Tab-separated table of C-alpha atoms and ligand atoms in Angstrom:
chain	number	residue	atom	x	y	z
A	291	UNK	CA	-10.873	67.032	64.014
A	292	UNK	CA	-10.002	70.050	65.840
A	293	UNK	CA	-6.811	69.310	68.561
A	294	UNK	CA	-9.264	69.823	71.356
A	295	UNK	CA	-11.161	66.933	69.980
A	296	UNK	CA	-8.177	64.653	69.651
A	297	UNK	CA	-7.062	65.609	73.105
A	298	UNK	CA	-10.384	64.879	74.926
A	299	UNK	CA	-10.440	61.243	73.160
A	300	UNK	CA	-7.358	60.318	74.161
A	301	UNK	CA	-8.191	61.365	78.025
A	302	UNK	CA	-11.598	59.325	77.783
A	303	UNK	CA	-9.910	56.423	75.772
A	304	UNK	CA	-6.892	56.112	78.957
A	305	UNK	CA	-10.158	56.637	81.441
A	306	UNK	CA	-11.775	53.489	79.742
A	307	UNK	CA	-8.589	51.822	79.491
A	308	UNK	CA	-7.060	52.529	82.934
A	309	UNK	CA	-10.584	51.183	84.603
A	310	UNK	CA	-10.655	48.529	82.257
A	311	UNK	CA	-7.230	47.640	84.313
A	312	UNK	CA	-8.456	48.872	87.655
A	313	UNK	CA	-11.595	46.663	87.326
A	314	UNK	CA	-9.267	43.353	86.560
A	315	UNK	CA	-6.532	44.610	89.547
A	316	UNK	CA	-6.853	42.858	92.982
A	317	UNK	CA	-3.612	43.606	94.150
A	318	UNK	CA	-4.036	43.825	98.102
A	319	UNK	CA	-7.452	42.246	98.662
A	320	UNK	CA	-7.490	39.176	100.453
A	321	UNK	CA	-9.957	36.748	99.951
A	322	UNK	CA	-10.691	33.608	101.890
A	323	UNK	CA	-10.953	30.061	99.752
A	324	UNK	CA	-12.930	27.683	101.573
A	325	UNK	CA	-11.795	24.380	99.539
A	326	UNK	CA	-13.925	21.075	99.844
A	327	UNK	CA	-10.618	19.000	99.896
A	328	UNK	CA	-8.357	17.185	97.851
A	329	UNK	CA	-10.570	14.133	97.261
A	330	UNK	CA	-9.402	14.113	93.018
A	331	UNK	CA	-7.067	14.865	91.060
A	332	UNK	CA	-9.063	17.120	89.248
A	333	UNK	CA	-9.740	19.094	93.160
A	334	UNK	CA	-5.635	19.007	93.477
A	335	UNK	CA	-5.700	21.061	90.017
A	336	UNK	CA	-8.473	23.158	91.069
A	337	UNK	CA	-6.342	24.401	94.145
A	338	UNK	CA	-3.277	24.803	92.566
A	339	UNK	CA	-4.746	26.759	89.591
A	340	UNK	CA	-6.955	28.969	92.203
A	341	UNK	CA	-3.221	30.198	93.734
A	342	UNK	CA	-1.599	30.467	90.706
A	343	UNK	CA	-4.836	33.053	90.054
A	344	UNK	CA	-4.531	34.303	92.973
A	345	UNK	CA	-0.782	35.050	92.904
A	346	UNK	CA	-0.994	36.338	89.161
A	347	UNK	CA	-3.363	39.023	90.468
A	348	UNK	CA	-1.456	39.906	93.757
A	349	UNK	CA	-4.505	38.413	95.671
A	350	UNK	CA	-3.571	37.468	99.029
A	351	UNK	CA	-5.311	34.670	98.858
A	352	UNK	CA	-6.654	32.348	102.760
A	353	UNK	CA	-6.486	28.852	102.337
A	354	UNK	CA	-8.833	26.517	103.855
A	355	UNK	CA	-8.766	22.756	103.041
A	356	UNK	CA	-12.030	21.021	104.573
A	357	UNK	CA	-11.800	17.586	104.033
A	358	UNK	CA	-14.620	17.093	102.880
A	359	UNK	CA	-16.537	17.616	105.613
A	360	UNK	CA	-19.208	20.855	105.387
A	361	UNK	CA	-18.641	21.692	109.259
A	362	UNK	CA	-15.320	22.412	108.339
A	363	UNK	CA	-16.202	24.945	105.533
A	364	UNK	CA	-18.615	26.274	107.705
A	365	UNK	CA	-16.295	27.277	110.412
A	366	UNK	CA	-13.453	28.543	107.803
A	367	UNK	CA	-15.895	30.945	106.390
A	368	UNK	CA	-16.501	32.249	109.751
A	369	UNK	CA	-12.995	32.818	110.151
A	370	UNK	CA	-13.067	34.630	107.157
A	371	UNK	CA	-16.062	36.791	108.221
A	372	UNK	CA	-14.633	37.655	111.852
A	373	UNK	CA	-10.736	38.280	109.643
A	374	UNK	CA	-12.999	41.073	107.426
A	375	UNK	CA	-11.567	39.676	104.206
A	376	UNK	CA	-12.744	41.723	101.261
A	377	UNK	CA	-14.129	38.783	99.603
A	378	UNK	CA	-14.891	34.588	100.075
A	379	UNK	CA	-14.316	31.671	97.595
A	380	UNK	CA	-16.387	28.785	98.140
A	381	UNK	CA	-16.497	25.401	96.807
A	382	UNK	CA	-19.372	24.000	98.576
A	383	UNK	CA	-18.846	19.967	99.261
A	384	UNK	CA	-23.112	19.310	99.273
A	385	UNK	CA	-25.589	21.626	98.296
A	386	UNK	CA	-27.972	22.649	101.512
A	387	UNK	CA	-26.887	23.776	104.606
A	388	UNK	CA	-25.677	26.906	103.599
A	389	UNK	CA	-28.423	29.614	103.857
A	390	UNK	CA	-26.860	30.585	107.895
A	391	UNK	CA	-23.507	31.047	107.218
A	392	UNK	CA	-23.813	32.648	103.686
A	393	UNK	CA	-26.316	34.905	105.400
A	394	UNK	CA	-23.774	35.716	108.127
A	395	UNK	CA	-21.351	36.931	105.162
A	396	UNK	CA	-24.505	39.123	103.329
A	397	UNK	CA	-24.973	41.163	106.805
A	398	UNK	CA	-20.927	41.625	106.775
A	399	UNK	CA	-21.575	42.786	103.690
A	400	UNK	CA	-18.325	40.449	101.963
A	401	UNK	CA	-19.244	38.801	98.630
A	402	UNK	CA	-19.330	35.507	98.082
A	403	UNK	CA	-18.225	33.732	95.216
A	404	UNK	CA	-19.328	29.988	94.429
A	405	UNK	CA	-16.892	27.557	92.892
A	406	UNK	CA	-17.683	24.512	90.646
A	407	UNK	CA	-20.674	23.263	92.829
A	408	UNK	CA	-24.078	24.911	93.779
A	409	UNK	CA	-26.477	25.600	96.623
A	410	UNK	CA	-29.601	25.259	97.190
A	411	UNK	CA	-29.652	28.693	98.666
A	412	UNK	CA	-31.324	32.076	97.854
A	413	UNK	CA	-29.880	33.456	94.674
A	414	UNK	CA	-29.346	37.092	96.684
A	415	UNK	CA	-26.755	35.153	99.043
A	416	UNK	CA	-23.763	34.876	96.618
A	417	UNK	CA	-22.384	37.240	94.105
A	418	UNK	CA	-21.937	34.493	91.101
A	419	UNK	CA	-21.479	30.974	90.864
A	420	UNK	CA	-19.159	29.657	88.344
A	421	UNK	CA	-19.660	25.942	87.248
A	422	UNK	CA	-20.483	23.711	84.511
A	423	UNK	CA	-23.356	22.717	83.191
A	424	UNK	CA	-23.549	19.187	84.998
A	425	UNK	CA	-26.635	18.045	83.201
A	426	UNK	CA	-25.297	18.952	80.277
A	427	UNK	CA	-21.783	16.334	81.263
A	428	UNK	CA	-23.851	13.515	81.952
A	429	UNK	CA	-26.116	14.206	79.225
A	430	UNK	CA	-23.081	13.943	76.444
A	431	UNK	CA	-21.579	10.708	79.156
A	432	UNK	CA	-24.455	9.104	77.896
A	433	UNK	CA	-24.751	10.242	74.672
A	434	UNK	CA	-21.669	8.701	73.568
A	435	UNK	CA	-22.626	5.701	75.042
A	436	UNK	CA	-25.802	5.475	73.205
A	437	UNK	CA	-24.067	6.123	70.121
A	438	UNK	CA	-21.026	3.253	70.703
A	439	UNK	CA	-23.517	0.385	72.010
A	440	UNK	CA	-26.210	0.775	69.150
A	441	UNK	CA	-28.706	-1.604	69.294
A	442	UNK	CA	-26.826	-4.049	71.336
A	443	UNK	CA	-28.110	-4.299	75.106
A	444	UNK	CA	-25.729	-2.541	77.761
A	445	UNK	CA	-26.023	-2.790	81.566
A	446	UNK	CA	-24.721	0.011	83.067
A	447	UNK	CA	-23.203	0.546	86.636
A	448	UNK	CA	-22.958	3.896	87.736
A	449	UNK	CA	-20.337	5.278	90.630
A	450	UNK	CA	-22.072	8.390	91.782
A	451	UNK	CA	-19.604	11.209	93.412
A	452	UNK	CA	-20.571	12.616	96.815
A	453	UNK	CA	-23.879	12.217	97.838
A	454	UNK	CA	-26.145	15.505	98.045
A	455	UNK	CA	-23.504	17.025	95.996
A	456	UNK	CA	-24.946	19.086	92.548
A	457	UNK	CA	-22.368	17.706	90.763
A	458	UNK	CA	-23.528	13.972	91.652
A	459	UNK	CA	-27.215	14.835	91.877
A	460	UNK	CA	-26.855	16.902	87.980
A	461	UNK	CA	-24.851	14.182	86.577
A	462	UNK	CA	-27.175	11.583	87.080
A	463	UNK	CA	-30.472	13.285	85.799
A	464	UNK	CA	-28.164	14.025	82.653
A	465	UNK	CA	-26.728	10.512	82.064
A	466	UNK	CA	-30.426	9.012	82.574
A	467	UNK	CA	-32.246	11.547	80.014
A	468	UNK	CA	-29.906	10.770	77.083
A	469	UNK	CA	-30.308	6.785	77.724
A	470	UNK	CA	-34.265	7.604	78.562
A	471	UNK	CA	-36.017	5.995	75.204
A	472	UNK	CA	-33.347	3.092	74.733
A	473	UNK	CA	-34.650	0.308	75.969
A	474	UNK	CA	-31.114	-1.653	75.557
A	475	UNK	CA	-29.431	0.515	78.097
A	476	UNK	CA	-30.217	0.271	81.376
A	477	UNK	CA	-28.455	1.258	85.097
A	478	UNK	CA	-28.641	-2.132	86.883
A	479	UNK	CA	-26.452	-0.910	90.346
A	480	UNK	CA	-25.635	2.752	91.045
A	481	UNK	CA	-23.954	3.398	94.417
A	482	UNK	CA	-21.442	6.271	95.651
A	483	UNK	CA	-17.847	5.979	95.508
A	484	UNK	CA	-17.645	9.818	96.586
A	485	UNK	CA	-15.391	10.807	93.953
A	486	UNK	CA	-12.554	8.846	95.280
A	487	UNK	CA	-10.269	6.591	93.767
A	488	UNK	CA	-9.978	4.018	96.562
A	489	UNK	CA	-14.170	4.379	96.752
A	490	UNK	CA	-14.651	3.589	93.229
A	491	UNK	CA	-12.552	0.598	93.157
A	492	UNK	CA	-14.041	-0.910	96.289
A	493	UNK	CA	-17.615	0.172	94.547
A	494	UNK	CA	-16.599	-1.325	91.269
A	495	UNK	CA	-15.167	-4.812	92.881
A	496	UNK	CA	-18.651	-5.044	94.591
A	497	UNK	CA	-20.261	-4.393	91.306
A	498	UNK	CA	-18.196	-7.156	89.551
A	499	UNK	CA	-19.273	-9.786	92.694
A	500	UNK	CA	-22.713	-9.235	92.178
A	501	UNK	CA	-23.179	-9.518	88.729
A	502	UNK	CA	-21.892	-12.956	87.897
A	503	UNK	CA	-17.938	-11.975	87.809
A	504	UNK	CA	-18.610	-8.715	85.790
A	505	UNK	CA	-19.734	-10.722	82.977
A	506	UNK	CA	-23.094	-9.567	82.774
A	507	UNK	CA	-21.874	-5.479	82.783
A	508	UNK	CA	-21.464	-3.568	79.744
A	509	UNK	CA	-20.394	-0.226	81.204
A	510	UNK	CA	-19.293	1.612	83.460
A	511	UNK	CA	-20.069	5.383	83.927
A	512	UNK	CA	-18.621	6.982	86.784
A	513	UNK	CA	-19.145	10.686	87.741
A	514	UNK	CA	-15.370	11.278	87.916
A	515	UNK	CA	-12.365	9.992	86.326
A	516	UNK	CA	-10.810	9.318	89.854
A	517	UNK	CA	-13.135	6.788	90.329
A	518	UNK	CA	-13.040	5.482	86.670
A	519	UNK	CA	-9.509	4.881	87.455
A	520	UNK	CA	-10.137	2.636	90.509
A	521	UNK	CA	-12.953	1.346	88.529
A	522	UNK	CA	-10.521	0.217	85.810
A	523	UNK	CA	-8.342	-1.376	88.503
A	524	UNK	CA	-11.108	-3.265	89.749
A	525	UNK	CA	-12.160	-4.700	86.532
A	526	UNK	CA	-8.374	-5.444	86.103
A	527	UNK	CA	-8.563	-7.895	89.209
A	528	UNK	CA	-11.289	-9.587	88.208
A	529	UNK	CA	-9.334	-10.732	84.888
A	530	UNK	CA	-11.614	-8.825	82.618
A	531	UNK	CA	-10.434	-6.241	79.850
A	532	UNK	CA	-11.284	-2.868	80.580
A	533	UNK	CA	-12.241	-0.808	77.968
A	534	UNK	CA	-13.256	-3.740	75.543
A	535	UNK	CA	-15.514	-6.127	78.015
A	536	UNK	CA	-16.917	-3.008	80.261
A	537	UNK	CA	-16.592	0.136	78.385
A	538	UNK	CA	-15.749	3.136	80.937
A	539	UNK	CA	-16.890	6.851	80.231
A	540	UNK	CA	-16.723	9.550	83.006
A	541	UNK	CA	-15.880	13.188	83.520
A	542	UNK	CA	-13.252	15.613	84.131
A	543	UNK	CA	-10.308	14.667	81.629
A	544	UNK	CA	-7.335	14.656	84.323
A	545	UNK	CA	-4.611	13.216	82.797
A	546	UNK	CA	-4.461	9.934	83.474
A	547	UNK	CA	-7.802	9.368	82.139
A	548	UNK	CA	-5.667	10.114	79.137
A	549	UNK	CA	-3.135	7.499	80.036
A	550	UNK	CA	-6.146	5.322	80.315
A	551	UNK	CA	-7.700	6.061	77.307
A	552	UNK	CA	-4.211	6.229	75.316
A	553	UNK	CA	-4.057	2.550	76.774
A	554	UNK	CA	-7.544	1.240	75.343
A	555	UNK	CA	-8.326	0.841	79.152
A	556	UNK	CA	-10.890	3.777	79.459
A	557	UNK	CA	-13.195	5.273	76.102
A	558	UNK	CA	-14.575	8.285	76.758
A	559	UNK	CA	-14.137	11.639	79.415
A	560	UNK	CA	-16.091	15.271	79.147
A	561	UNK	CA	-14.059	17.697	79.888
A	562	UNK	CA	-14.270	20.207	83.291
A	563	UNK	CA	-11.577	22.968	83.315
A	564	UNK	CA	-10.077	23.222	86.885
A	565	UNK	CA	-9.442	27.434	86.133
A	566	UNK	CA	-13.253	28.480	87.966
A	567	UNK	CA	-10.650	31.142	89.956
A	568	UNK	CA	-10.050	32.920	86.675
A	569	UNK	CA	-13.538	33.763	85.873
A	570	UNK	CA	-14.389	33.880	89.597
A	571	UNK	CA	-11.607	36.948	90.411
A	572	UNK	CA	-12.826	38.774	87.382
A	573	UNK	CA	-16.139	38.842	88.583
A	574	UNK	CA	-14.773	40.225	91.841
A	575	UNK	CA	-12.519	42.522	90.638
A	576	UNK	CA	-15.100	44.328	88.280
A	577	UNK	CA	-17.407	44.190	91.332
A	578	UNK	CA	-15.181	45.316	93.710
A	579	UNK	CA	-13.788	48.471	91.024
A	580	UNK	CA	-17.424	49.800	90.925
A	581	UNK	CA	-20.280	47.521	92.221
A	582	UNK	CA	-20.847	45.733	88.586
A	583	UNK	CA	-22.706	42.882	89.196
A	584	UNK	CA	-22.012	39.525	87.417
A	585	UNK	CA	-24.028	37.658	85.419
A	586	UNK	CA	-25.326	34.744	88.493
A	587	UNK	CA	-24.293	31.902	86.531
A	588	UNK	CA	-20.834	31.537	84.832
A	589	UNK	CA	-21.305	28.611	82.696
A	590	UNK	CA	-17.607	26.430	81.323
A	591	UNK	CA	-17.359	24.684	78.993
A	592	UNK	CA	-17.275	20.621	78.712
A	593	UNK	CA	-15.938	18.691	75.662
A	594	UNK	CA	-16.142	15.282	75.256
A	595	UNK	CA	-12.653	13.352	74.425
A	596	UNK	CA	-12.009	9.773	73.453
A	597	UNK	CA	-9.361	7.706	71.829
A	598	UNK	CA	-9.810	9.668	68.396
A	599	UNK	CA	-8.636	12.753	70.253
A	600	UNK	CA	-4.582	12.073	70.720
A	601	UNK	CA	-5.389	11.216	74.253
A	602	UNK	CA	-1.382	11.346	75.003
A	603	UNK	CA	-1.214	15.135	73.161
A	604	UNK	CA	-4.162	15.826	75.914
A	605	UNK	CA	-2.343	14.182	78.895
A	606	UNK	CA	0.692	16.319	77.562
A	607	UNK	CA	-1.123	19.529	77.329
A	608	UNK	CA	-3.016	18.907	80.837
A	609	UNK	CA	0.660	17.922	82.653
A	610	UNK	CA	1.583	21.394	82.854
A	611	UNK	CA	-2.150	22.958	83.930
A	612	UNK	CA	-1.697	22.549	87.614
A	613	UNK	CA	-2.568	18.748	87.523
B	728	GZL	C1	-17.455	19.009	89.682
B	728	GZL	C2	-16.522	18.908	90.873
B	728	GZL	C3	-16.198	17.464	91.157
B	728	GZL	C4	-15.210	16.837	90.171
B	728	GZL	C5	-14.559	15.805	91.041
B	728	GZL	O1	-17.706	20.334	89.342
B	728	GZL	O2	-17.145	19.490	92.000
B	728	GZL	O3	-15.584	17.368	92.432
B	728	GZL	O4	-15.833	16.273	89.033
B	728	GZL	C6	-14.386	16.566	92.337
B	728	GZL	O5	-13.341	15.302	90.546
B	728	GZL	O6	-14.262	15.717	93.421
C-alpha cells in the first residue's frame, strides 16, 4: 500500500471517527424536559437518570415537573418554544391532546422527542418515541400468572395506572390476551389507582371489602409496582398473607418490589429501565450533527423477575441507578 494510500485512510478513518463523536456531542444545546411528575418511584428514577444524561453530555438540560396534570405540560412546552431551545423532551401524562402544541413546536421547527409514553398524534409531529413495548409487559404479567395458577381458578383484581394513559390502556390489552383462553382466570374488579402508592392501597382496601374480606381474590396485578406496594399494604390490614393468599405481579422492578419479593410479600415484576434519556439524546445528537433521522420507535427492553432471580442482588444493583 503505497504511503499516499495509508495517509488518505487514516484522514477518512479520523473523519468517521471524529463525526462518530460529533454526532453523540451535545455540549451547549439546551433542551426542555417536560416531566409528567413524580407520581412513582420508578418517575423519581426516570428524572434523575434524564439529568445525569443530560449532565454527562453537557446538555443544558430545562426542567419542568407537571404534576400530573397535561395543562401543565402543555404550557412548559410553550415556554420551551417561545425560549428557542434546540430541542424538547416529553413524557406525555395521557395520550390525546397533543396534536396543537406538538404542531406549534413542528412550525418552530424544534424536535421533539417522546419519553416512555405515546400519543395519539401524527407520526410527522415528533422525531422518535422511546418506550417499551407495553403490550408486550402485560402480556408476560399474565403469562406468569397463567403459568403459577395452573388449572386452579384465580380471580384477578387489576389496579390500572392513569387513565387514558398508553401505558395503562397497553397494559391491560396485554394482561387480558395472555389470560384470553383460560377459563380459570378471570378480572372480577379493575379500577385506577393512577400509579400511586396511596391510590393503590385505597383501591386495593376497596377490593378486599367487596369481595368477602379478600377471601374470594387470587391475585392481584397492578400496572405499577407503586401501587403493588400499597396493594400489599392493604392486603396486610385486612390480616391476609400477601404473596401466598393473593399473589401480586406488576411492572417496573423499582427496588422495593425487590424488598417485596425478597420478603415472599410480592411474586413477580417485568422490568422497565428508567434510562429512555440515553437513547433519546442519541437520537438527537445524530439528528442534530447532520439531519439523520431515527428509527420512530425505540423499543426497551422488559424482563420478567421473581423470587428465583436474587431479588435482594436486584434491589442492590437498582439502589445505585438513580432510584
Ligand atoms: C410506563 C411509565 C409509567 C410507569 C409508572 O412507561 O409511563 O409511569 O410504569 C409511571 O411507574 O407512573
Amino acid at each position: 500500500m503505497t504511503i499516499i494510500t495509508k495517509l488518505a485512510l487514516a484522514a477518512g478513518l479520523a473523519t468517521a471517527l471524529s463525526t462518530a463523536a460529533f454526532a453523540q456531542d451535545l455540549s451547549g444545546k439546551v433542551v426542555g424536559f417536560s416531566q409528567i411528575g413524580s407520581e412513582s418511584g420508578w418517575r423519581a428514577a426516570e428524572t434523575s437518570v434524564t439529568k445525569q444524561q443530560a449532565e454527562e453530555r453537557g446538555v443544558d438540560l430545562k426542567f419542568a415537573d407537571a404534576q400530573q396534570k397535561q395543562e401543565n405540560q402543555i404550557k412548559a412546552i410553550r415556554g420551551f418554544i417561545a425560549q428557542g431551545v434546540d430541542a424538547i423532551l416529553v413524557a406525555p401524562v395521557v395520550a390525546t391532546g397533543w396534536d396543537e402544541v406538538l404542531t406549534e413546536a413542528k412550525e418552530a421547527e424544534i424536535p421533539v422527542v417522546l419519553l416512555d409514553r405515546g400519543v395519539d398524534a401524527s407520526e410527522d409531529l415528533y422525531l422518535t418515541s422511546v418506550a417499551s413495548d407495553q403490550v408486550k409487559e402485560g402480556r408476560v404479567a399474565g403469562q406468569w400468572l397463567v403459568d403459577t395458577v395452573g388449572t386452579e381458578e384465580c380471580k384477578i383484581v387489576e389496579l390500572q395506572g392513569t387513565v387514558g394513559s398508553t401505558p395503562a390502556i397497553n397494559r391491560k390489552q396485554g394482561f387480558e390476551e395472555a389470560i384470553a383462553g383460560h377459563d380459570n382466570l378471570s378480572i372480577i374488579r379493575s379500577q385506577t389507582g393512577d400509579f400511586t402508592r396511596s391510590k393503590g392501597k385505597e383501591v386495593m382496601e376497596g377490593f378486599i371489602k367487596a369481595e368477602n374480606g379478600g377471601a374470594d381474590i387470587c391475585a392481584v396485578y397492578a400496572h405499577n409496582d407503586d401501587m403493588a406496594v400499597g396493594a400489599i399494604q392493604a392486603i396486610k390490614d385486612a390480616g391476609l398473607k400477601p404473596g401466598t393468599d393473593i399473589l401480586v405481579v406488576s411492572i417496573d422492578a423499582v427496588p422495593d418490589i425487590f424488598t417485596a419479593i425478597a420478603a415472599g410479600e410480592a411474586n413477580a415484576t417485568v422490568e422497565l429501565t428508567p434510562n429512555m434519556a440515553g437513547p433519546a439524546f442519541d437520537a438527537l445528537a445524530a439528528y442534530l450533527a447532520d439531519g439523520t433521522e431515527p428509527e420512530k420507535f425505540i423499543i426497551t427492553e422488559s424482563k420478567l423477575y421473581t423470587s428465583a432471580d436474587d431479588p435482594q442482588g436486584e434491589y442492590d444493583r437498582r439502589k445505585g441507578l438513580g432510584y
